[in-house]
Short mmCIF file of C-alpha atoms in Angstrom, two decimals:
data_model
loop_
_atom_site.label_atom_id
_atom_site.label_comp_id
_atom_site.label_asym_id
_atom_site.label_seq_id
_atom_site.Cartn_x
_atom_site.Cartn_y
_atom_site.Cartn_z
CA MET A 1 36.16 68.64 41.47
CA PRO A 2 38.43 71.20 42.91
CA ALA A 3 41.40 69.41 41.34
CA PHE A 4 39.58 69.11 37.99
CA SER A 5 38.61 72.71 38.15
CA ALA A 6 42.15 73.52 39.07
CA ALA A 7 43.49 71.37 36.21
CA SER A 8 41.04 72.89 33.81
CA SER A 9 42.03 76.25 34.95
CA ASP A 10 45.74 75.39 34.85
CA PRO A 11 47.00 75.08 31.25
CA SER A 12 49.81 72.77 32.21
CA ALA A 13 47.42 70.37 33.89
CA ALA A 14 45.14 70.30 30.81
CA ASP A 15 48.08 69.55 28.58
CA MET A 16 49.09 66.68 30.85
CA THR A 17 45.57 65.22 30.71
CA SER A 18 45.53 65.25 26.93
CA HIS A 19 48.91 63.59 26.89
CA ILE A 20 47.67 60.84 29.19
CA GLN A 21 44.62 60.27 27.00
CA LYS A 22 46.71 59.99 23.88
CA ASP A 23 49.03 57.62 25.69
CA TRP A 24 46.06 55.33 26.54
CA GLU A 25 44.86 55.42 22.98
CA GLN A 26 48.29 54.42 21.74
CA ARG A 27 48.39 51.57 24.25
CA GLU A 28 44.99 50.38 23.06
CA LEU A 29 46.25 50.35 19.48
CA VAL A 30 49.34 48.39 20.42
CA GLU A 31 47.24 45.92 22.40
CA ASN A 32 44.90 45.34 19.45
CA VAL A 33 47.82 44.77 17.14
CA THR A 34 49.33 42.32 19.59
CA VAL A 35 46.08 40.36 19.99
CA ASN A 36 45.58 40.10 16.25
CA ILE A 37 49.14 38.94 15.76
CA LYS A 38 48.56 36.29 18.39
CA LYS A 39 45.42 35.17 16.56
CA ILE A 40 47.35 34.91 13.34
CA VAL A 41 49.98 32.84 15.05
CA GLU A 42 47.31 30.59 16.58
CA PHE A 43 45.74 30.07 13.17
CA LEU A 44 49.11 29.22 11.73
CA ASN A 45 49.70 26.67 14.43
CA LYS A 46 46.32 25.02 13.86
CA PHE A 47 46.86 25.07 10.15
CA ASP A 48 50.21 23.44 10.67
CA ALA A 49 48.62 20.66 12.74
CA SER A 50 45.83 20.10 10.21
CA THR A 51 48.24 20.05 7.33
CA ARG A 52 50.46 17.62 9.10
CA TYR A 53 47.48 15.34 9.77
CA ARG A 54 46.42 15.45 6.15
CA LEU A 55 49.89 14.84 4.94
CA ALA A 56 50.21 11.90 7.28
CA LYS A 57 46.96 10.45 6.00
CA ILE A 58 48.03 10.86 2.41
CA ASN A 59 51.33 9.30 3.23
CA GLU A 60 49.59 6.30 4.74
CA GLN A 61 47.38 5.89 1.68
CA LEU A 62 50.34 6.20 -0.60
CA THR A 63 52.16 3.57 1.38
CA THR A 64 49.19 1.20 1.11
CA LEU A 65 48.91 1.86 -2.60
CA GLU A 66 52.56 1.21 -3.11
CA ARG A 67 52.29 -2.12 -1.35
CA GLN A 68 49.24 -3.16 -3.34
CA MET A 69 50.88 -2.04 -6.54
CA GLU A 70 53.95 -4.06 -5.74
CA TYR A 71 51.77 -7.11 -5.08
CA VAL A 72 49.92 -6.72 -8.37
CA GLU A 73 53.10 -6.15 -10.29
CA ALA A 74 54.59 -9.23 -8.73
CA ALA A 75 51.50 -11.28 -9.62
CA LEU A 76 51.49 -10.07 -13.21
CA LYS A 77 55.20 -10.68 -13.51
CA GLY A 78 54.79 -14.19 -12.17
CA ALA A 79 51.90 -14.82 -14.58
CA SER A 80 53.79 -13.57 -17.61
CA GLU A 81 56.80 -15.76 -16.91
CA MET B 1 104.20 65.24 36.82
CA SER B 2 102.85 66.16 40.20
CA ARG B 3 99.51 66.00 41.78
CA ALA B 4 99.13 69.73 41.39
CA ASP B 5 99.35 69.44 37.72
CA ASP B 6 96.67 66.80 37.69
CA VAL B 7 94.23 68.83 39.67
CA HIS B 8 94.98 71.80 37.58
CA SER B 9 94.25 69.98 34.38
CA CYS B 10 91.01 68.59 35.66
CA ILE B 11 89.85 71.95 36.75
CA GLU B 12 90.89 73.68 33.64
CA LYS B 13 90.16 71.08 30.95
CA THR B 14 88.13 67.98 31.90
CA ILE B 15 85.34 69.51 33.89
CA PRO B 16 84.72 72.45 31.62
CA GLN B 17 84.65 69.93 28.66
CA ALA B 18 82.21 67.72 30.43
CA LEU B 19 79.98 70.61 31.26
CA ALA B 20 80.12 71.75 27.71
CA ASP B 21 79.15 68.30 26.45
CA LEU B 22 76.34 68.13 28.91
CA ASN B 23 75.06 71.44 27.82
CA GLN B 24 75.32 70.35 24.21
CA SER B 25 73.55 67.17 24.91
CA TYR B 26 70.80 68.99 26.64
CA SER B 27 70.38 71.12 23.64
CA HIS B 28 70.35 68.15 21.40
CA ILE B 29 67.84 66.37 23.59
CA GLU B 30 65.68 69.35 23.59
CA GLN B 31 65.82 69.44 19.81
CA ILE B 32 64.93 65.75 19.64
CA ALA B 33 62.03 66.30 22.01
CA GLN B 34 60.82 69.08 19.90
CA TYR B 35 61.09 66.89 16.79
CA CYS B 36 59.25 64.09 18.44
CA LYS B 37 56.58 66.40 19.62
CA LYS B 38 56.33 67.78 16.17
CA ILE B 39 56.13 64.32 14.53
CA ALA B 40 53.51 63.08 16.96
CA ALA B 41 51.29 65.92 16.11
CA SER B 42 51.85 65.54 12.39
CA GLU B 43 49.79 63.37 9.90
CA VAL B 44 52.62 60.92 9.37
CA PHE B 45 52.23 59.49 12.86
CA GLN B 46 48.47 59.31 12.55
CA LYS B 47 48.67 57.54 9.18
CA THR B 48 51.25 55.16 10.56
CA GLN B 49 48.89 54.21 13.35
CA ALA B 50 46.11 53.61 10.78
CA TYR B 51 48.38 51.55 8.58
CA ILE B 52 49.29 49.10 11.31
CA PRO B 53 45.82 47.40 11.56
CA GLN B 54 45.46 47.37 7.79
CA ALA B 55 48.84 45.76 7.36
CA LEU B 56 47.97 43.23 9.99
CA SER B 57 44.64 42.44 8.31
CA ASN B 58 46.37 42.08 4.97
CA ALA B 59 48.87 39.66 6.45
CA ALA B 60 46.05 37.63 8.05
CA TYR B 61 44.10 37.55 4.76
CA HIS B 62 47.10 36.31 2.82
CA VAL B 63 47.85 33.70 5.44
CA HIS B 64 44.25 32.50 5.28
CA THR B 65 44.28 32.39 1.49
CA VAL B 66 47.49 30.47 1.35
CA GLY B 67 46.21 28.03 3.97
CA LEU B 68 42.97 27.53 2.04
CA HIS B 69 44.80 26.81 -1.16
CA LEU B 70 47.05 24.39 0.60
CA THR B 71 44.05 22.64 2.13
CA ASN B 72 42.36 22.32 -1.26
CA PHE B 73 45.53 21.01 -2.76
CA LEU B 74 45.80 18.35 -0.10
CA GLN B 75 42.13 17.43 -0.54
CA LEU B 76 42.58 17.01 -4.28
CA GLN B 77 45.58 14.86 -3.67
CA ALA B 78 43.55 12.72 -1.28
CA ASN B 79 40.79 12.35 -3.89
CA GLU B 80 43.24 11.28 -6.54
CA ILE B 81 44.73 8.79 -4.16
CA ASP B 82 41.26 7.41 -3.45
CA LYS B 83 40.71 6.93 -7.18
CA LEU B 84 44.00 5.17 -7.51
CA GLU B 85 43.09 2.97 -4.58
CA LEU B 86 39.79 2.00 -6.17
CA GLN B 87 41.41 1.25 -9.51
CA LEU B 88 43.97 -0.86 -7.85
CA GLN B 89 41.25 -2.68 -5.93
CA VAL B 90 39.50 -3.41 -9.22
CA LEU B 91 42.68 -4.81 -10.64
CA SER B 92 43.16 -6.97 -7.59
CA ASP B 93 39.61 -8.28 -7.80
CA ARG B 94 39.96 -9.09 -11.50
CA MET B 95 43.17 -10.89 -10.88
CA LYS B 96 41.59 -12.83 -8.06
CA ALA B 97 38.61 -13.74 -10.24
CA VAL B 98 40.85 -14.99 -13.05
CA HIS B 99 42.82 -16.96 -10.56
CA ASP B 100 39.71 -18.55 -9.13
CA HIS B 101 38.34 -19.34 -12.60
CA THR B 102 41.47 -20.79 -14.12
CA GLY B 103 42.85 -22.38 -11.04
CA SER B 104 46.20 -20.97 -11.81
CA SER B 105 47.87 -17.65 -12.00
CA SER B 106 48.21 -17.72 -15.75
CA PHE B 107 45.78 -15.71 -17.73
CA ARG B 108 48.08 -14.71 -20.49
CA THR B 109 46.25 -16.52 -23.28
CA PRO B 110 42.56 -17.07 -23.78
CA GLU B 111 43.18 -20.81 -23.85
CA ALA B 112 44.19 -20.63 -20.25
CA VAL B 113 40.58 -20.21 -19.31
CA LYS B 114 39.23 -23.61 -18.51
CA GLY B 115 35.68 -24.20 -19.58
CA LYS B 116 33.76 -25.97 -16.94
CA PRO B 117 31.59 -28.81 -18.25
CA ARG B 118 27.99 -27.95 -18.12
CA SER B 119 25.20 -30.42 -17.79
CA GLN B 120 23.38 -30.99 -21.05
CA PRO B 121 19.62 -30.86 -20.81
CA LYS B 122 18.07 -34.25 -21.32
CA ALA B 123 15.61 -34.52 -24.18
CA THR B 124 12.93 -36.47 -22.42
CA LYS B 125 10.12 -37.49 -24.67
CA ILE B 126 6.77 -36.92 -23.14
CA GLU B 127 4.38 -39.81 -23.68
CA ALA B 128 0.93 -38.51 -24.21
CA PRO B 129 -1.67 -40.61 -22.37
CA ALA B 130 -4.24 -42.41 -24.45
CA VAL B 131 -7.38 -40.39 -24.67
CA GLU B 132 -10.62 -42.31 -24.91
CA ARG B 133 -12.63 -41.55 -27.91
CA PHE B 134 -15.79 -39.69 -27.08
CA ALA B 135 -18.95 -41.65 -27.77
CA ARG B 136 -22.21 -39.87 -27.44
CA GLN B 137 -24.78 -41.67 -25.38
CA PRO B 138 -28.31 -41.51 -26.68
CA ILE B 139 -30.71 -39.62 -24.48
CA ASP B 140 -33.04 -41.92 -22.62
CA LEU B 141 -36.18 -39.94 -22.14
CA ALA B 142 -37.81 -42.81 -20.31
CA ALA B 143 -35.50 -42.16 -17.44
CA LEU B 144 -37.61 -39.13 -16.61
CA ASP B 145 -40.79 -41.13 -16.37
CA GLY B 146 -42.33 -41.03 -12.97
CA HIS B 147 -40.71 -37.78 -11.93
CA GLY B 148 -42.22 -34.39 -11.47
CA ILE B 149 -45.74 -33.17 -12.12
CA GLU B 150 -47.36 -33.40 -15.45
CA VAL B 151 -47.98 -30.05 -17.01
CA GLY B 152 -51.37 -29.90 -18.57
CA ASN B 153 -54.82 -31.38 -18.04
CA LYS B 154 -54.87 -35.00 -17.11
CA LYS B 155 -58.22 -35.51 -18.64
CA ASP B 156 -57.10 -34.31 -21.98
CA LEU B 157 -54.08 -36.46 -21.84
CA ALA B 158 -56.17 -39.44 -21.00
CA ARG B 159 -58.49 -38.77 -23.87
CA ASN B 160 -55.79 -38.10 -26.33
CA PRO B 161 -53.02 -40.45 -25.44
CA SER B 162 -51.22 -39.58 -28.61
CA ALA B 163 -50.33 -36.24 -27.18
CA PRO B 164 -46.60 -36.07 -26.62
CA THR B 165 -45.85 -36.20 -22.99
CA LEU B 166 -42.52 -36.58 -21.40
CA ALA B 167 -43.75 -38.10 -18.18
CA PRO B 168 -46.86 -39.89 -17.14
CA ALA B 169 -49.42 -37.98 -15.21
CA THR B 170 -48.55 -38.92 -11.75
CA ILE B 171 -48.92 -36.87 -8.70
CA ARG B 172 -47.12 -38.21 -5.77
CA GLY B 173 -48.33 -37.83 -2.30
CA ASN B 174 -51.95 -37.73 -3.31
CA ASN B 175 -54.69 -40.34 -3.20
CA TYR B 176 -55.13 -40.40 -6.83
CA ASP B 177 -55.12 -43.39 -9.07
CA ALA B 178 -53.30 -42.25 -12.06
CA PRO B 179 -54.36 -43.82 -15.29
CA PRO B 180 -51.87 -45.79 -17.24
CA PRO B 181 -49.66 -43.77 -19.44
CA PRO B 182 -50.94 -43.27 -22.89
CA SER B 183 -49.84 -45.70 -25.41
CA PHE B 184 -47.83 -44.01 -28.02
CA GLY B 185 -47.84 -47.03 -30.18
CA ALA B 186 -51.59 -47.22 -30.61
CA PRO B 187 -53.11 -45.15 -33.30
CA PRO B 188 -54.78 -42.14 -31.91
CA PRO B 189 -58.48 -42.45 -31.85
CA PRO B 190 -60.30 -39.59 -33.37
CA SER B 191 -61.78 -37.27 -30.94
CA PHE B 192 -63.98 -34.43 -31.87
CA ASP B 193 -64.24 -32.57 -28.69
CA ALA B 194 -60.85 -33.08 -27.25
CA PRO B 195 -58.82 -29.97 -27.03
CA PRO B 196 -55.69 -29.84 -29.02
CA PRO B 197 -52.74 -31.54 -27.51
CA PRO B 198 -50.53 -29.36 -25.54
CA SER B 199 -47.64 -28.14 -27.48
CA PHE B 200 -44.52 -28.68 -25.48
CA GLY B 201 -42.47 -26.01 -27.00
CA ALA B 202 -43.49 -26.91 -30.50
CA PRO B 203 -45.07 -24.07 -32.39
CA PRO B 204 -48.66 -24.59 -33.33
CA SER B 205 -49.43 -25.56 -36.79
CA PHE B 206 -50.74 -22.49 -38.49
CA ASP B 207 -51.15 -24.31 -41.75
CA ALA B 208 -53.87 -26.49 -40.41
CA PRO B 209 -57.34 -25.63 -41.54
CA PRO B 210 -59.62 -23.97 -39.12
CA PRO B 211 -61.57 -26.26 -36.88
CA PRO B 212 -65.00 -27.25 -38.00
CA SER B 213 -67.74 -25.20 -36.64
CA PHE B 214 -70.27 -27.26 -34.77
CA GLY B 215 -72.30 -24.32 -33.80
CA ALA B 216 -71.85 -24.98 -30.16
CA PRO B 217 -68.99 -24.75 -27.76
CA PRO B 218 -67.43 -27.93 -26.68
CA PRO B 219 -69.04 -29.61 -23.79
CA PRO B 220 -67.61 -29.06 -20.39
CA ALA B 221 -65.33 -31.46 -18.81
CA PRO B 222 -66.91 -34.67 -17.61
CA PRO B 223 -67.62 -34.84 -13.99
CA SER B 224 -65.03 -36.35 -11.85
CA PHE B 225 -65.28 -39.00 -9.22
CA GLY B 226 -68.00 -40.87 -11.06
CA GLY B 227 -70.65 -38.29 -10.36
CA PRO B 228 -73.71 -37.84 -12.50
CA PRO B 229 -73.04 -36.35 -15.82
CA PRO B 230 -73.68 -32.68 -16.13
CA PRO B 231 -76.68 -31.51 -18.00
CA ALA B 232 -76.36 -31.22 -21.65
CA PRO B 233 -75.62 -27.80 -22.87
CA PRO B 234 -78.48 -26.02 -24.44
CA SER B 235 -78.73 -26.60 -28.08
CA PHE B 236 -78.78 -23.68 -30.34
CA GLY B 237 -80.22 -25.44 -33.28
CA ALA B 238 -77.28 -27.57 -33.85
CA PRO B 239 -77.04 -31.21 -33.07
CA PRO B 240 -75.46 -31.90 -29.77
CA PRO B 241 -72.04 -33.25 -29.75
CA PRO B 242 -71.62 -36.89 -29.23
CA SER B 243 -71.68 -37.97 -25.72
CA LEU B 244 -68.48 -38.70 -24.08
CA PRO B 245 -67.65 -42.21 -23.23
CA PRO B 246 -67.70 -43.06 -19.61
CA PHE B 247 -64.49 -42.11 -18.09
CA ASP B 248 -64.37 -43.06 -14.52
CA ASP B 249 -60.67 -42.63 -14.19
CA ALA B 250 -60.71 -39.08 -15.19
CA PRO B 251 -58.39 -36.95 -13.10
CA PRO B 252 -59.87 -34.55 -10.69
CA ALA B 253 -60.23 -31.01 -11.70
CA PHE B 254 -58.29 -29.76 -8.74
CA ASP B 255 -60.23 -26.55 -8.96
CA MET B 256 -58.25 -25.59 -11.90
CA ALA B 257 -59.50 -24.05 -15.01
CA PRO B 258 -59.08 -26.04 -18.15
CA PRO B 259 -55.94 -25.20 -19.95
CA ALA B 260 -56.48 -22.57 -22.47
CA PHE B 261 -54.37 -23.48 -25.36
CA ASP B 262 -54.09 -21.06 -28.09
CA ALA B 263 -53.37 -23.72 -30.58
CA PRO B 264 -56.20 -24.56 -32.89
CA PRO B 265 -57.92 -27.86 -32.48
CA PRO B 266 -56.44 -30.73 -34.35
CA SER B 267 -57.70 -31.44 -37.73
CA PHE B 268 -59.42 -34.72 -38.26
CA ASP B 269 -57.37 -35.72 -41.22
CA MET B 270 -54.05 -34.81 -39.85
CA ALA B 271 -51.87 -37.25 -38.18
CA PRO B 272 -51.19 -36.73 -34.54
CA PRO B 273 -48.16 -34.76 -33.74
CA PRO B 274 -45.08 -36.82 -33.49
CA PRO B 275 -43.58 -37.54 -30.17
CA PHE B 276 -40.97 -35.24 -28.90
CA GLU B 277 -37.75 -36.61 -30.18
CA GLU B 278 -34.67 -34.69 -31.06
CA ASP B 279 -33.21 -37.19 -33.41
CA MET B 280 -36.31 -37.81 -35.42
CA PRO B 281 -36.97 -35.63 -38.39
CA PRO B 282 -40.02 -33.52 -38.32
CA PRO B 283 -43.03 -35.28 -39.74
CA PRO B 284 -44.10 -34.23 -43.16
CA PHE B 285 -47.14 -32.13 -43.26
CA ASP B 286 -48.94 -34.40 -45.53
CA ASP B 287 -52.50 -35.47 -45.09
CA ASP B 288 -51.89 -38.91 -46.46
CA ALA B 289 -48.80 -39.54 -44.48
CA PRO B 290 -49.03 -42.53 -42.22
CA PRO B 291 -48.77 -42.02 -38.52
CA PRO B 292 -45.35 -42.04 -37.08
CA PRO B 293 -43.98 -45.34 -36.07
CA PRO B 294 -44.37 -46.28 -32.49
CA PHE B 295 -41.59 -45.02 -30.42
CA TYR B 296 -42.21 -46.97 -27.26
CA ASP B 297 -42.64 -50.63 -27.60
#
């Protein structure tokens, strides 16, 4: 209390306290921005994994379809000859 | 050049220049600090701090939207691929079915389809079994003789044997000597006091003339069991009815009242009612008609 009363009474000490408070507020803002950016990056990573899985599944289906199509084409070609 | 010249130059030129630069820098730094202090207090810095979260949110929204669209696009592609897979499966199944049906891989022409022989249904002629022709058997009413209990008064039946009866008056299980059945072939003797024959279902003859009035009621039934005859009814000025012939075989009364038939008494000139026969035509209601032929020989 004596220090606070002294700081409140001293104009230089009050100015320093306001500066420290503003500095903490700026740090809080920077921390929030950083956390949100990390969340965005995490979402992008998950999205990348999901998209890769879907693409792999589609690729597998396309491969199966291509094989079946080749078999049917070969059967039709052999029947027409 | 000597060392003295070097020291002199440093003292006169280098150090004063360095101090001047330092002082200038200090002034510049002080100006920069003042600018920074001024900017931090201004609205530009505050708006910049507010823009940072909004810009970050905008970037996150766009990233999410793009990711959602990409996901939908991939899902649509997967659906289309599923459709293609099903169509291709149908084609494969059809090809397999044609192959199984034709036995070969050729299904180019319709003639390639081989028709499998089918079993023709046999036209089996059904032989109808011979049905025996129906022949109606005549009803033998005599078969019922000796069964059941005679309905009606035995005495009356004994007196008027021409009355149509279906069964003789026999009561089984009783010490009773039943009289012989009435002879249907014999002509009915005339009886004046006998009650009318019981009508077995036949309607009474309403065309018959009323019974003759003798002026006295008919005599009571003769005594049974060979007892003495009852006293003659009192005469009311009219001649008494003829006495009954002895009838020792008369049936007992059985404590029963005489049957009260509503039918009128038979007329003397009328022929006795015909026997109950379904096949025989009804007798003509003619006074001169001969009696019906004997039915039972």
